[in-house]
mmCIF file of C-alpha atoms in Angstrom:
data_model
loop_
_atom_site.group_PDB
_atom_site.id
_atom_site.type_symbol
_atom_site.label_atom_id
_atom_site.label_comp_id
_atom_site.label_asym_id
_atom_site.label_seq_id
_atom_site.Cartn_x
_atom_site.Cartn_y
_atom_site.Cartn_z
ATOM 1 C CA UNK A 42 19.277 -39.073 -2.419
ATOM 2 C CA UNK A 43 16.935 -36.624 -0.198
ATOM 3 C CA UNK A 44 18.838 -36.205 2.900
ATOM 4 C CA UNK A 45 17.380 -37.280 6.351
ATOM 5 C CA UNK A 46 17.453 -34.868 8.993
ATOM 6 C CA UNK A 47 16.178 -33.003 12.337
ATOM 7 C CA UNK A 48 16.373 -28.981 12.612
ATOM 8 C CA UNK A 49 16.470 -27.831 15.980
ATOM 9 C CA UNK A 50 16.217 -24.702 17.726
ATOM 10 C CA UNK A 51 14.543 -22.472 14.664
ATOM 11 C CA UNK A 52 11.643 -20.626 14.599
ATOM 12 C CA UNK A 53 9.218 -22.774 12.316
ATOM 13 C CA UNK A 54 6.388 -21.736 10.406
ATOM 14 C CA UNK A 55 3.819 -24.402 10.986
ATOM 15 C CA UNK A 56 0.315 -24.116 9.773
ATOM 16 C CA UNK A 57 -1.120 -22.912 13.085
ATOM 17 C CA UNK A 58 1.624 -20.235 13.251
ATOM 18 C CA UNK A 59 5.279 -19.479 14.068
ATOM 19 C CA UNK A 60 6.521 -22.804 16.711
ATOM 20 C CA UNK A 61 10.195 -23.168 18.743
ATOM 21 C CA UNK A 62 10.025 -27.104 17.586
ATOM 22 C CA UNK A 63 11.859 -29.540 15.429
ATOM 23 C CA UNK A 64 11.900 -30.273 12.373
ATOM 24 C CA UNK A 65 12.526 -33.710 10.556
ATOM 25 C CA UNK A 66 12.587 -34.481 6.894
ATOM 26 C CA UNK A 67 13.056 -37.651 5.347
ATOM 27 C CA UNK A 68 12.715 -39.996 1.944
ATOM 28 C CA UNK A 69 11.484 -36.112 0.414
ATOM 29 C CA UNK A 70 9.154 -35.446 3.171
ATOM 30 C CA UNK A 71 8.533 -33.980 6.586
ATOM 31 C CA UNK A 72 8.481 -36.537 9.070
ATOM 32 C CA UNK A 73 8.565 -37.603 12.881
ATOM 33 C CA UNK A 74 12.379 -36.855 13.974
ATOM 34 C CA UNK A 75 14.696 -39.007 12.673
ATOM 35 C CA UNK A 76 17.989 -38.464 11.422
ATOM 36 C CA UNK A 77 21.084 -36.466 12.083
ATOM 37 C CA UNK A 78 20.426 -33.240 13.960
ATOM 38 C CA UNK A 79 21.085 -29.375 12.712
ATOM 39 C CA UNK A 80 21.682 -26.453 15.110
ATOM 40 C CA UNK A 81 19.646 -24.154 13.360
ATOM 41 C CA UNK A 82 18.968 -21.178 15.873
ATOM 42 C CA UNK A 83 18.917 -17.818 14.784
ATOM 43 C CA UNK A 84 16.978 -19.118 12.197
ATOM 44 C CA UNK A 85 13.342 -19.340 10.623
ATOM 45 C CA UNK A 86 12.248 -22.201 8.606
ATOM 46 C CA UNK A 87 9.436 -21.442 6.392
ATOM 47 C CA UNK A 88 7.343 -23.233 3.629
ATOM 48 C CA UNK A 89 9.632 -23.186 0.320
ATOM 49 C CA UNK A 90 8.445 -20.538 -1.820
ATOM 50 C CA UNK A 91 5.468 -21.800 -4.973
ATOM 51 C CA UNK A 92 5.930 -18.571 -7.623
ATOM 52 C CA UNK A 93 2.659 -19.089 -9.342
ATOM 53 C CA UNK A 94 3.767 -16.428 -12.584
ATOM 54 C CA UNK A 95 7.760 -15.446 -13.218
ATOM 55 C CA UNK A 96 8.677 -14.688 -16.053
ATOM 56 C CA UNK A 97 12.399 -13.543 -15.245
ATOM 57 C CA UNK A 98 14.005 -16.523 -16.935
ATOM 58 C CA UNK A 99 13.668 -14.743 -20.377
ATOM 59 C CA UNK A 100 17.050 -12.843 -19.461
ATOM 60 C CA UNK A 101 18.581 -16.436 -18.702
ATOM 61 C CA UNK A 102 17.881 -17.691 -21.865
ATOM 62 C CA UNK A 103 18.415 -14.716 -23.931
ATOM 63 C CA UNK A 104 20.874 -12.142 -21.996
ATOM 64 C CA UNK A 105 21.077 -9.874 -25.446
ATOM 65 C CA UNK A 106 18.412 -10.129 -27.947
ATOM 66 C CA UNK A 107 18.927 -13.159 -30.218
ATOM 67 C CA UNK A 108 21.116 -14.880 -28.112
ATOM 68 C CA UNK A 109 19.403 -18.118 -27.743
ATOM 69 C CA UNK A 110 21.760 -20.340 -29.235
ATOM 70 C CA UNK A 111 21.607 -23.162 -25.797
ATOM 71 C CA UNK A 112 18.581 -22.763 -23.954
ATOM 72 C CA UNK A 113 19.819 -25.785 -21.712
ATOM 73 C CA UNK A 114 21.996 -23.506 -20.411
ATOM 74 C CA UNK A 115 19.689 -21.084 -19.891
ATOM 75 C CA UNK A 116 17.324 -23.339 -18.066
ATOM 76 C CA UNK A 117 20.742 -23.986 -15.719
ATOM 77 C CA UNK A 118 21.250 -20.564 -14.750
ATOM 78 C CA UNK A 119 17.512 -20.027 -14.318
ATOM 79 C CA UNK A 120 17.246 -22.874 -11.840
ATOM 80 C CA UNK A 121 20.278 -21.360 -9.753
ATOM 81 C CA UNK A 122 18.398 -18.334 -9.346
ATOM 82 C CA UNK A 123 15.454 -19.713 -8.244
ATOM 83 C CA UNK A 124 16.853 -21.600 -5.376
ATOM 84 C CA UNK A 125 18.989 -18.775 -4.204
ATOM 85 C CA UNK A 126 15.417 -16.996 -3.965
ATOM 86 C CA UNK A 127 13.725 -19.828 -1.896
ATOM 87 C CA UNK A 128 11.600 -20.735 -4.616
ATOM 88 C CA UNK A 129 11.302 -24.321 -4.680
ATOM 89 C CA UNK A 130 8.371 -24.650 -7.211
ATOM 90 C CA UNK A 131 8.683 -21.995 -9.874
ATOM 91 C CA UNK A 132 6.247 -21.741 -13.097
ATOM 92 C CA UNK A 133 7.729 -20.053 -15.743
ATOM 93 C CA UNK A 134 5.316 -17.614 -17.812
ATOM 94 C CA UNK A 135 5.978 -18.779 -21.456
ATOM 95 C CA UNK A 136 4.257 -16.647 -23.727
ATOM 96 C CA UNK A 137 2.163 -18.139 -27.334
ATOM 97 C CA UNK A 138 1.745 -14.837 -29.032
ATOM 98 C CA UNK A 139 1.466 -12.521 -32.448
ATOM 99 C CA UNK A 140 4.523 -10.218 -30.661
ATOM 100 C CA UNK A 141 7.020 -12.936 -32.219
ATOM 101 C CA UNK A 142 10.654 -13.206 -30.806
ATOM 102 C CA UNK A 143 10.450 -15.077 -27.496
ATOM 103 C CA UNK A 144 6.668 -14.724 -27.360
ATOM 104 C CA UNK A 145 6.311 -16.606 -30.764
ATOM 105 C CA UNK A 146 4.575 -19.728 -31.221
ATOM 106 C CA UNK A 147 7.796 -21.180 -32.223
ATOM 107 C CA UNK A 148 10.288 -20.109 -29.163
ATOM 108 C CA UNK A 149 7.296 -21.487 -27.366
ATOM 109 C CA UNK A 150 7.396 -24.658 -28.431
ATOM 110 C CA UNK A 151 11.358 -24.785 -28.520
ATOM 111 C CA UNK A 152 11.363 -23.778 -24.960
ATOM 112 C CA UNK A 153 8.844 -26.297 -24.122
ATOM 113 C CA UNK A 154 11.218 -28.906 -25.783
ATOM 114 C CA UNK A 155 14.004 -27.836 -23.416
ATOM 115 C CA UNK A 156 12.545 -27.805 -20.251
ATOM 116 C CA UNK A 157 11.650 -31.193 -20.962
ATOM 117 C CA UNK A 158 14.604 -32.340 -21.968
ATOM 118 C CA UNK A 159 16.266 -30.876 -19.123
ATOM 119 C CA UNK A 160 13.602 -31.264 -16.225
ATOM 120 C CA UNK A 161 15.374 -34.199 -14.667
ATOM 121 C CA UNK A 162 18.157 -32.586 -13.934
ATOM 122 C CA UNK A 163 16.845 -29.220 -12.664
ATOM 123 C CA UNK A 164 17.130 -28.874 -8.618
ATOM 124 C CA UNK A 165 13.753 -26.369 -8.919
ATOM 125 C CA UNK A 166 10.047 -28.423 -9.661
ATOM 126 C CA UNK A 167 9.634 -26.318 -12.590
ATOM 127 C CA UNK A 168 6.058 -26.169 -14.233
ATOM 128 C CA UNK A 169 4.748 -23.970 -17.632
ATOM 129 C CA UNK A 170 2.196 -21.298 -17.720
ATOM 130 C CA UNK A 171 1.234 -20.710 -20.841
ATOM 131 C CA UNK A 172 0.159 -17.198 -21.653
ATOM 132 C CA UNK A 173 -1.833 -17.489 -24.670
ATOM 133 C CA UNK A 174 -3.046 -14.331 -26.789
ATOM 134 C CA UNK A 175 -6.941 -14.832 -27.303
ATOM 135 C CA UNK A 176 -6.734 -13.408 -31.215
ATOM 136 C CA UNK A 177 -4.936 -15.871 -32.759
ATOM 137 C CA UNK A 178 -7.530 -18.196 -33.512
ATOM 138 C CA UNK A 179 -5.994 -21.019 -35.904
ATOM 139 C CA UNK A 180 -3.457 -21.514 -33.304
ATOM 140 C CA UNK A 181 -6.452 -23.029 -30.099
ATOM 141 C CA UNK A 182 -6.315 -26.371 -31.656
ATOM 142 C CA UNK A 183 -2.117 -26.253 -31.595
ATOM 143 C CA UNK A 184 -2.066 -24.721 -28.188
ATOM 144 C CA UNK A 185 -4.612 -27.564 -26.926
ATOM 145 C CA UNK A 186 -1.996 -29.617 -28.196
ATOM 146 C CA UNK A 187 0.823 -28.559 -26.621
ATOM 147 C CA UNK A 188 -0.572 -28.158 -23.552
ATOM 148 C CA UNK A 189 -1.718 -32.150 -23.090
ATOM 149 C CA UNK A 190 1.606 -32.949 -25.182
ATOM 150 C CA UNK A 191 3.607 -30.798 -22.640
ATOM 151 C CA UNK A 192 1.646 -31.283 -19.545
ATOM 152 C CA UNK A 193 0.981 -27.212 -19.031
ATOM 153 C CA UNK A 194 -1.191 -27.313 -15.808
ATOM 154 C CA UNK A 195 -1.802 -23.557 -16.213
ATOM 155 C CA UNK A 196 -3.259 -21.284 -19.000
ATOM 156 C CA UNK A 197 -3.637 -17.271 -19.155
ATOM 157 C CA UNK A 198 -5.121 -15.647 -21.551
ATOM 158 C CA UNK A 199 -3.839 -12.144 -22.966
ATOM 159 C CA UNK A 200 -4.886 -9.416 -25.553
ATOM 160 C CA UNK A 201 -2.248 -7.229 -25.900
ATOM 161 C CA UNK A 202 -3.361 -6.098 -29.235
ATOM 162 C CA UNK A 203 -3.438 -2.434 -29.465
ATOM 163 C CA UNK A 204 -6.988 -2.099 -30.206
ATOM 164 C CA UNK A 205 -8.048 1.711 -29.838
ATOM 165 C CA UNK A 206 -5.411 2.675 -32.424
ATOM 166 C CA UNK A 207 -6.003 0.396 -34.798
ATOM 167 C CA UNK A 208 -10.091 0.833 -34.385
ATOM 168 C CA UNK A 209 -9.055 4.833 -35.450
ATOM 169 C CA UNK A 210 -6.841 3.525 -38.264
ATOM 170 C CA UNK A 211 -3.720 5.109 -36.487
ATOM 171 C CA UNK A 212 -0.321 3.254 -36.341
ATOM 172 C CA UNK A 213 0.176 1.862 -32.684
ATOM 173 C CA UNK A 214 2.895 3.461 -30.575
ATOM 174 C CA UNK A 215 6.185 1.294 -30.006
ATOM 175 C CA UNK A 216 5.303 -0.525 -33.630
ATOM 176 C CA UNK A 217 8.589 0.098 -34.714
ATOM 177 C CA UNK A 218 10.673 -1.745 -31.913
ATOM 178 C CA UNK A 219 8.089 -4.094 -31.625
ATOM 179 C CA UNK A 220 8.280 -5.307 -35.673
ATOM 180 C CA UNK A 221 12.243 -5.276 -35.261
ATOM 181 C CA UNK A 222 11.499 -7.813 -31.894
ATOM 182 C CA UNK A 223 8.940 -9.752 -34.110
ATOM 183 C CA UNK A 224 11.449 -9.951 -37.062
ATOM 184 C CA UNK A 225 8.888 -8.740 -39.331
ATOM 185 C CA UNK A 226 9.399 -4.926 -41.514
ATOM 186 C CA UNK A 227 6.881 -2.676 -39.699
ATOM 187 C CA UNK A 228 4.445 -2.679 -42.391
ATOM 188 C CA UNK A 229 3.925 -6.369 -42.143
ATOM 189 C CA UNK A 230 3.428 -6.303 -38.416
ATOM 190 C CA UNK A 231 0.579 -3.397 -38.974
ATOM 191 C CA UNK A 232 -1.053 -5.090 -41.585
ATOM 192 C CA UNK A 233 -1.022 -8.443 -38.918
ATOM 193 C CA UNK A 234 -2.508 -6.265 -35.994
ATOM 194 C CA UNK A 235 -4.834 -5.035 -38.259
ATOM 195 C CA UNK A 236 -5.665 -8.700 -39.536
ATOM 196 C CA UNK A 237 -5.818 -9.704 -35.623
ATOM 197 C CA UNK A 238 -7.951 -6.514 -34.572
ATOM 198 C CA UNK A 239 -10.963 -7.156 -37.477
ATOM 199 C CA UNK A 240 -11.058 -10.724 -35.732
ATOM 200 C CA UNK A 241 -12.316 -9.542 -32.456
ATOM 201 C CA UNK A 242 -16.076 -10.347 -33.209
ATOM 202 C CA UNK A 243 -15.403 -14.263 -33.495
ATOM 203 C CA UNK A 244 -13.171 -14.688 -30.283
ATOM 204 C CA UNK A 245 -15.680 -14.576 -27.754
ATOM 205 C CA UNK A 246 -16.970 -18.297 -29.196
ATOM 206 C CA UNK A 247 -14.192 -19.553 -29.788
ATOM 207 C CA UNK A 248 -12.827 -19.050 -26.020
ATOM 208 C CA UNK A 249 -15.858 -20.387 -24.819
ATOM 209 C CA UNK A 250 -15.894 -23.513 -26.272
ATOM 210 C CA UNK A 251 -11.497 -23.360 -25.620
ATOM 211 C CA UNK A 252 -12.117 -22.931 -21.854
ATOM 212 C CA UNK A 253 -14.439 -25.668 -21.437
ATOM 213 C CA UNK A 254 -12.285 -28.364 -23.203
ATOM 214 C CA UNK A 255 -9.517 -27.199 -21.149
ATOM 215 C CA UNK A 256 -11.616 -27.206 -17.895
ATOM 216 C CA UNK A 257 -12.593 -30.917 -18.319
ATOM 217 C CA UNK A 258 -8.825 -31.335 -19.001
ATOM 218 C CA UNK A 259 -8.332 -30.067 -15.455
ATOM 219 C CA UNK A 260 -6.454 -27.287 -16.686
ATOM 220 C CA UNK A 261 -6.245 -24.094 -14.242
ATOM 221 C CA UNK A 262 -7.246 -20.209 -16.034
ATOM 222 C CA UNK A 263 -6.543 -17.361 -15.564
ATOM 223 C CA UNK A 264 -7.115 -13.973 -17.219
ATOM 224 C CA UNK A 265 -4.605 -11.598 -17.090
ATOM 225 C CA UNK A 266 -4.702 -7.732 -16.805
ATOM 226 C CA UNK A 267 -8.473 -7.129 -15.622
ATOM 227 C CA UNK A 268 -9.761 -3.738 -15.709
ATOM 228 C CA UNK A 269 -13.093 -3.823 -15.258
ATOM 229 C CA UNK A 270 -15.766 -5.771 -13.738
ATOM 230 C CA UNK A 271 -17.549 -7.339 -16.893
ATOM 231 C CA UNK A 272 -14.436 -8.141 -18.116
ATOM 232 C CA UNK A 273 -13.925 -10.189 -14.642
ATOM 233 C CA UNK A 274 -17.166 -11.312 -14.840
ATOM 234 C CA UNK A 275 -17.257 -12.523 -18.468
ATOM 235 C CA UNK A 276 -13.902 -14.853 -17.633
ATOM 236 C CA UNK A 277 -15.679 -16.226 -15.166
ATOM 237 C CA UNK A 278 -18.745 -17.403 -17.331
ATOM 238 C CA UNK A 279 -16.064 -18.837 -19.085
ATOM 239 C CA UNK A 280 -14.510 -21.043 -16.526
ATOM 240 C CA UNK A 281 -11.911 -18.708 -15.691
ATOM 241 C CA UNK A 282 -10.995 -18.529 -12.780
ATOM 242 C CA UNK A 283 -8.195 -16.758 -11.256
ATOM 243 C CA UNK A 284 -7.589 -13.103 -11.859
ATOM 244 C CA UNK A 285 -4.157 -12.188 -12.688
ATOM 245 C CA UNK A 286 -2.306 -8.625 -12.043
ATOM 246 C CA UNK A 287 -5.974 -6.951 -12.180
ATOM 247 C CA UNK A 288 -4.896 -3.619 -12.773
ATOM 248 C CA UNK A 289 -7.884 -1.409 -10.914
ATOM 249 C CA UNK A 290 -10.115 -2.093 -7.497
ATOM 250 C CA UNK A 291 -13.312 -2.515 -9.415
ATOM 251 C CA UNK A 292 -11.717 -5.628 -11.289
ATOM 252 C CA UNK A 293 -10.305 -7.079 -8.132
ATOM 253 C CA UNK A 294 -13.340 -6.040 -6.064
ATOM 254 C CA UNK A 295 -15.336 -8.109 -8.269
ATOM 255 C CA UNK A 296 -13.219 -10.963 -8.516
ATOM 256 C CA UNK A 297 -13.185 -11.379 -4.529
ATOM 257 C CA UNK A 298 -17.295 -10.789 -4.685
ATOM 258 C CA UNK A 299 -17.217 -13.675 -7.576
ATOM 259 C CA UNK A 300 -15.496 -15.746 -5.742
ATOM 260 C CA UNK A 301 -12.452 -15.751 -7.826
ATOM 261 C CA UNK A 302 -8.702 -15.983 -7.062
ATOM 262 C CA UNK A 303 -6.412 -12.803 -7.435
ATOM 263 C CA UNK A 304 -2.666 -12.845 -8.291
ATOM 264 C CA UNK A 305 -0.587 -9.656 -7.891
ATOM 265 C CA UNK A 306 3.091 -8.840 -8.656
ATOM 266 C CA UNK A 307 5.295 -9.403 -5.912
ATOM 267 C CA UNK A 308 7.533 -6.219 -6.997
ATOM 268 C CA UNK A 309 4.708 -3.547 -6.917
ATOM 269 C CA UNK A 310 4.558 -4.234 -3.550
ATOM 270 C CA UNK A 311 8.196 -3.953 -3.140
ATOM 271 C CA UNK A 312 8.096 -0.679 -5.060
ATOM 272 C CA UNK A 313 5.682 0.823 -3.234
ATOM 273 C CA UNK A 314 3.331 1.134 -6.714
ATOM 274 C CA UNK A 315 2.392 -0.068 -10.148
ATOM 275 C CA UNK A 316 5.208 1.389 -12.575
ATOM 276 C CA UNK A 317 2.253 1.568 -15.398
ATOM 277 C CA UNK A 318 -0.037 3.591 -12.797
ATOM 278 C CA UNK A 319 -2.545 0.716 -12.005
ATOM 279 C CA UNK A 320 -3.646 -0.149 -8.311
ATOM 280 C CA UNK A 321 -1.347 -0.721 -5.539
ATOM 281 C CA UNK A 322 -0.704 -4.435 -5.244
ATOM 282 C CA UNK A 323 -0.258 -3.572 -1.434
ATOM 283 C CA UNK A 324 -3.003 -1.264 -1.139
ATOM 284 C CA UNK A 325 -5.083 -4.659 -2.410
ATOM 285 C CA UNK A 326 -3.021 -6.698 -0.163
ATOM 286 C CA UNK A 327 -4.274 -4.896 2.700
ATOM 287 C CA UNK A 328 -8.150 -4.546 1.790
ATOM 288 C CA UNK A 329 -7.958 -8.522 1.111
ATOM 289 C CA UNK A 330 -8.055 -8.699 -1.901
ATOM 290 C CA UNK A 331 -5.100 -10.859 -3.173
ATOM 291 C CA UNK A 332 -4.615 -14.600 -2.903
ATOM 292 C CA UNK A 333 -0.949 -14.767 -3.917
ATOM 293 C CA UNK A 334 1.924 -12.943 -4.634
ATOM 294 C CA UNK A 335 3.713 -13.577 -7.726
ATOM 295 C CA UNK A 336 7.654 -12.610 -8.668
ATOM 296 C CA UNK A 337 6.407 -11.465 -12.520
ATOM 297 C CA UNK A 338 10.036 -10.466 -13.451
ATOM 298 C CA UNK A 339 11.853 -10.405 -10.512
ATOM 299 C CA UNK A 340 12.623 -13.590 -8.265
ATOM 300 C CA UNK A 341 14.232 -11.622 -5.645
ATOM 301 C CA UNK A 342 10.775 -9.749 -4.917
ATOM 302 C CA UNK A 343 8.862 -12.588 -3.346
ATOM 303 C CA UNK A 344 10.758 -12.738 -0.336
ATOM 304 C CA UNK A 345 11.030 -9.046 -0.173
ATOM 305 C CA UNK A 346 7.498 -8.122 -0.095
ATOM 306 C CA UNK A 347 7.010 -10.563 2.261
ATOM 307 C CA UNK A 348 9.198 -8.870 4.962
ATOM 308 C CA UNK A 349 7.729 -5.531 3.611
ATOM 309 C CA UNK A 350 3.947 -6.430 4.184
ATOM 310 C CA UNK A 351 5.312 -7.331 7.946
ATOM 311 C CA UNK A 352 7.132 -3.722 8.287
ATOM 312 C CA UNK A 353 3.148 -2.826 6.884
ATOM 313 C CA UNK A 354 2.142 -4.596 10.162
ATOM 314 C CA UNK A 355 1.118 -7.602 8.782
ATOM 315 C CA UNK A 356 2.611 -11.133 10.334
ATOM 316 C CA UNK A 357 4.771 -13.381 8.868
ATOM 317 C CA UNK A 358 2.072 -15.803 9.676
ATOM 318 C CA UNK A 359 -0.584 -13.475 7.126
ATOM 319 C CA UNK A 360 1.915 -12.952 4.701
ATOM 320 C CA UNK A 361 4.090 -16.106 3.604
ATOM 321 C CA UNK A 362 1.169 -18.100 2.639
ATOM 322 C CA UNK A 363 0.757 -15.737 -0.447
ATOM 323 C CA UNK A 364 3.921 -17.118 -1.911
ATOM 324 C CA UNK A 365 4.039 -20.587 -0.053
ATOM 325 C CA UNK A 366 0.628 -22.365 0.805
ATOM 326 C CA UNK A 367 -1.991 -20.377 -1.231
ATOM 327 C CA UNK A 368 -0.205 -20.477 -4.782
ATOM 328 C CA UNK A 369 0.287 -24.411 -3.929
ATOM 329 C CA UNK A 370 -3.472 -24.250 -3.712
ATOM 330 C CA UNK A 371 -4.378 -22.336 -6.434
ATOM 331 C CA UNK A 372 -2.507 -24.807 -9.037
ATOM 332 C CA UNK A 373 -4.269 -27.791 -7.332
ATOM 333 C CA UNK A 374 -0.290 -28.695 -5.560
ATOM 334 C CA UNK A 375 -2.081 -30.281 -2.148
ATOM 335 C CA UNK A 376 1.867 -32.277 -1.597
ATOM 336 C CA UNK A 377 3.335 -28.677 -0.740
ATOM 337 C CA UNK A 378 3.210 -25.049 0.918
ATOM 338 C CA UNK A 379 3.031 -26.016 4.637
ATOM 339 C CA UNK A 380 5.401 -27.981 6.889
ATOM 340 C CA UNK A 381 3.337 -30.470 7.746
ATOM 341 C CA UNK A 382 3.894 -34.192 8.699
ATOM 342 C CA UNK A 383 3.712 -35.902 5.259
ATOM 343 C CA UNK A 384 4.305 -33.326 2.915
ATOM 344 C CA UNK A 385 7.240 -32.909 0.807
ATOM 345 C CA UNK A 386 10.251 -31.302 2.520
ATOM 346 C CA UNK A 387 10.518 -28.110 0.832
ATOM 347 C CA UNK A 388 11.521 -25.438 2.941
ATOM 348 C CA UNK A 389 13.453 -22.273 2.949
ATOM 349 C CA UNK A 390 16.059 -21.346 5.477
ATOM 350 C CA UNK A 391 16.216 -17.764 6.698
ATOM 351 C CA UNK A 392 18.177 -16.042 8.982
ATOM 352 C CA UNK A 393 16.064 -14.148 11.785
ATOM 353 C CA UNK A 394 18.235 -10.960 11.900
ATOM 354 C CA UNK A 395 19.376 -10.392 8.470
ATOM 355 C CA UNK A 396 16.044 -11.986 6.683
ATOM 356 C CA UNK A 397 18.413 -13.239 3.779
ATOM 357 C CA UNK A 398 17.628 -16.767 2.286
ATOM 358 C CA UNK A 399 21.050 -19.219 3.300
ATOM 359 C CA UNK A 400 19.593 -22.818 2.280
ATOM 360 C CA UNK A 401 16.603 -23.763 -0.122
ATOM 361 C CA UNK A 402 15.299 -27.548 0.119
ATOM 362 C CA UNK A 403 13.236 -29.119 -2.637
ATOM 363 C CA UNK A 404 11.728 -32.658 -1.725
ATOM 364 C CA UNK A 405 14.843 -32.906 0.989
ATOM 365 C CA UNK A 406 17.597 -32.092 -1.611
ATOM 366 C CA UNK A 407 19.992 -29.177 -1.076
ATOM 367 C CA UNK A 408 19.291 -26.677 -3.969
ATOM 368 C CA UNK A 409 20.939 -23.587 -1.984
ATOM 369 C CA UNK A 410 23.333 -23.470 0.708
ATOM 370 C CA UNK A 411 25.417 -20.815 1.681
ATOM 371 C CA UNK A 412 27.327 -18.536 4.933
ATOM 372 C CA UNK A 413 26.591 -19.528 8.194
ATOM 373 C CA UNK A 414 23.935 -22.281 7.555
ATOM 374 C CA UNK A 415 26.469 -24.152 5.335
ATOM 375 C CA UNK A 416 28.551 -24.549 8.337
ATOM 376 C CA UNK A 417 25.392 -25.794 10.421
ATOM 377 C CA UNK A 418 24.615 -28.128 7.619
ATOM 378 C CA UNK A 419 28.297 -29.402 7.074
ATOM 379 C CA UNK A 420 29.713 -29.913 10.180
#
């Protein structure tokens, strides 16, 4: 049962800005006050945290390579993570790809199995993106599939294929480690790149006619890794939509001039810089050109590069919507990302001086409580 209650004395992020008011939730939602009341000063409440792309639940379900006996468990562990790190709707990044291992086609649809198995009992709304390798074209029909079976509401499509190696008939780098991941001898996995790579002529069709059945499906696309303009441009003749981790100005330039969405990684702006060398998430933070932070791999990094686009100069007010209200948005979620009368109650609880997450609330139900706020909440 969602609890019924009345913050007072925090600092709460409402959609006109940062407010000294209350704060009521009830039956889920945020309400007129009602309910016992909470001491919460010295604290900020804020919109719970929407991660629109993590993918750091891999190391949940598999901790060592091949151990992926239990995934339930997994899923358990995941979902504790999450709500320490204020994320009250997470969508995890499940991959459908040649690479094999967890990005198979058939870890995908094991995981997908799981989740749904153990959704109910998850504290964190958990939803699917599925990030779908554009080569592998007997698998569209299966992947349509799974995503009405499964209810994905988001799809990104990849090519990770090594494709200026194989078009010089070398061996890729890394096709060693990446065979031994696939479970395939290295010869096999060359001869499937190379099967994959002489495809490349018949994709462009057959994603055209993908994205518009998924469109009228209301699915949401993305592409992921722009580098260049026409490649932004030709995903958007295509229905696609949202650009994801563009990794230079001139892709993300012309996704803001297309009208598209942009999604960066949450931990290069923590680090200061793209490990890989790309353009600085914050850099394109700053010129406007993102619409939402996401964690990629690390859960932890949403919060942080909130607080670290504020030491920037930026508010809190400019930078919390880009993992709260605008990643609700994006994924068509108009019943979350503000704390507004109506909405469902799912907040984080921060305190001012320390900026550390003590309580998480999803639809008015506890998912993380801890030091000093689990003595406001308790007593």
């Amino acid at each position: 049962m969602s609890l019924s209650l009345t913050f007072t004395n925090a600092q709460v992020l409402l959609p006109d800005g940062m407010r000294d008011v209350s704060l009521s939730i009830s039956g889920g939602k945020i309400c007129d006050q009602q309910g016992r009341e909470v001491d919460l000063s010295g604290y900020m409440i804020l919109p719970g945290i929407v991660d629109i792309h993590g993918d750091g639940f891999e190391r949940h379900l598999a901790p060592r390579r091949g151990a992926m006996k239990d995934l339930r468990q997994g899923l358990a562990s995941c979902d504790a993570e999450l709500a320490a790190n204020g994320i009250t709707t997470a969508v995890l990044a499940q991959f459908y790809s040649w690479e094999g291992g967890m990005r198979g086609p058939d870890f995908a649809r094991r995981f997908l199995a799981s989740l749904e198995q153990e959704r109910e009992g998850l504290s964190t709304d958990i939803l699917v993106q599925l990030r779908f390798e554009t080569h592998l074209l007997e698998h569209y029909s299966i992947v349509e599939n799974l995503i009405s079976q499964h209810h994905i509401p988001y799809v990104v499509f990849n090519d990770h294929l090594p494709h200026k190696a194989l078009e010089k008939g070398k061996k890729p780098p890394r096709l060693v480690g990446q065979a031994l991941k696939s479970g395939r001898s290295p010869e096999a996995h060359l001869q499937l790149l190379q099967e994959l790579h002489a495809r490349k002529n018949d994709v462009s069709e057959a994603i055209k006619t993908f994205t518009a059945r998924l469109n009228d499906k209301g699915v949401v696309l993305g592409s992921h890794d722009d580098r260049t303009a026409s490649m932004r441009e030709s995903w958007r003749q295509n229905g696609v939509h949202i650009s994801e981790f563009p990794e230079t100005f001139e892709a993300a330039d012309a996704a803001r001039k297309g009208g598209d969405s942009i999604v960066l990684g949450a931990p290069n702006v923590v680090r200061g810089g793209s490990h890989s060398g790309n353009v600085s998430a914050a850099q394109l933070v700053s010129e406007g050109l993102c619409d939402a932070l996401a964690s990629d791999y690390h859960y932890p990094a949403l919060r942080h590069a909130c607080f670290e686009l504020v030491a920037q100069g930026a508010s809190l007010e400019h930078s919390w919507p880009l993992i709260s209200q605008n990643p609700a948005r994006l994924l068509n979620l108009t019943d979350r990302g503000q704390l507004s009368a109506g909405l469902r109650a799912d907040l984080v609880v921060i305190n001012t001086q320390t900026t550390q997450i003590e309580a998480t609330l999803v639809k008015g139900n506890i998912s993380y409580l801890s030091k000093q706020a689990a003595k406001r909440f308790l007593c």
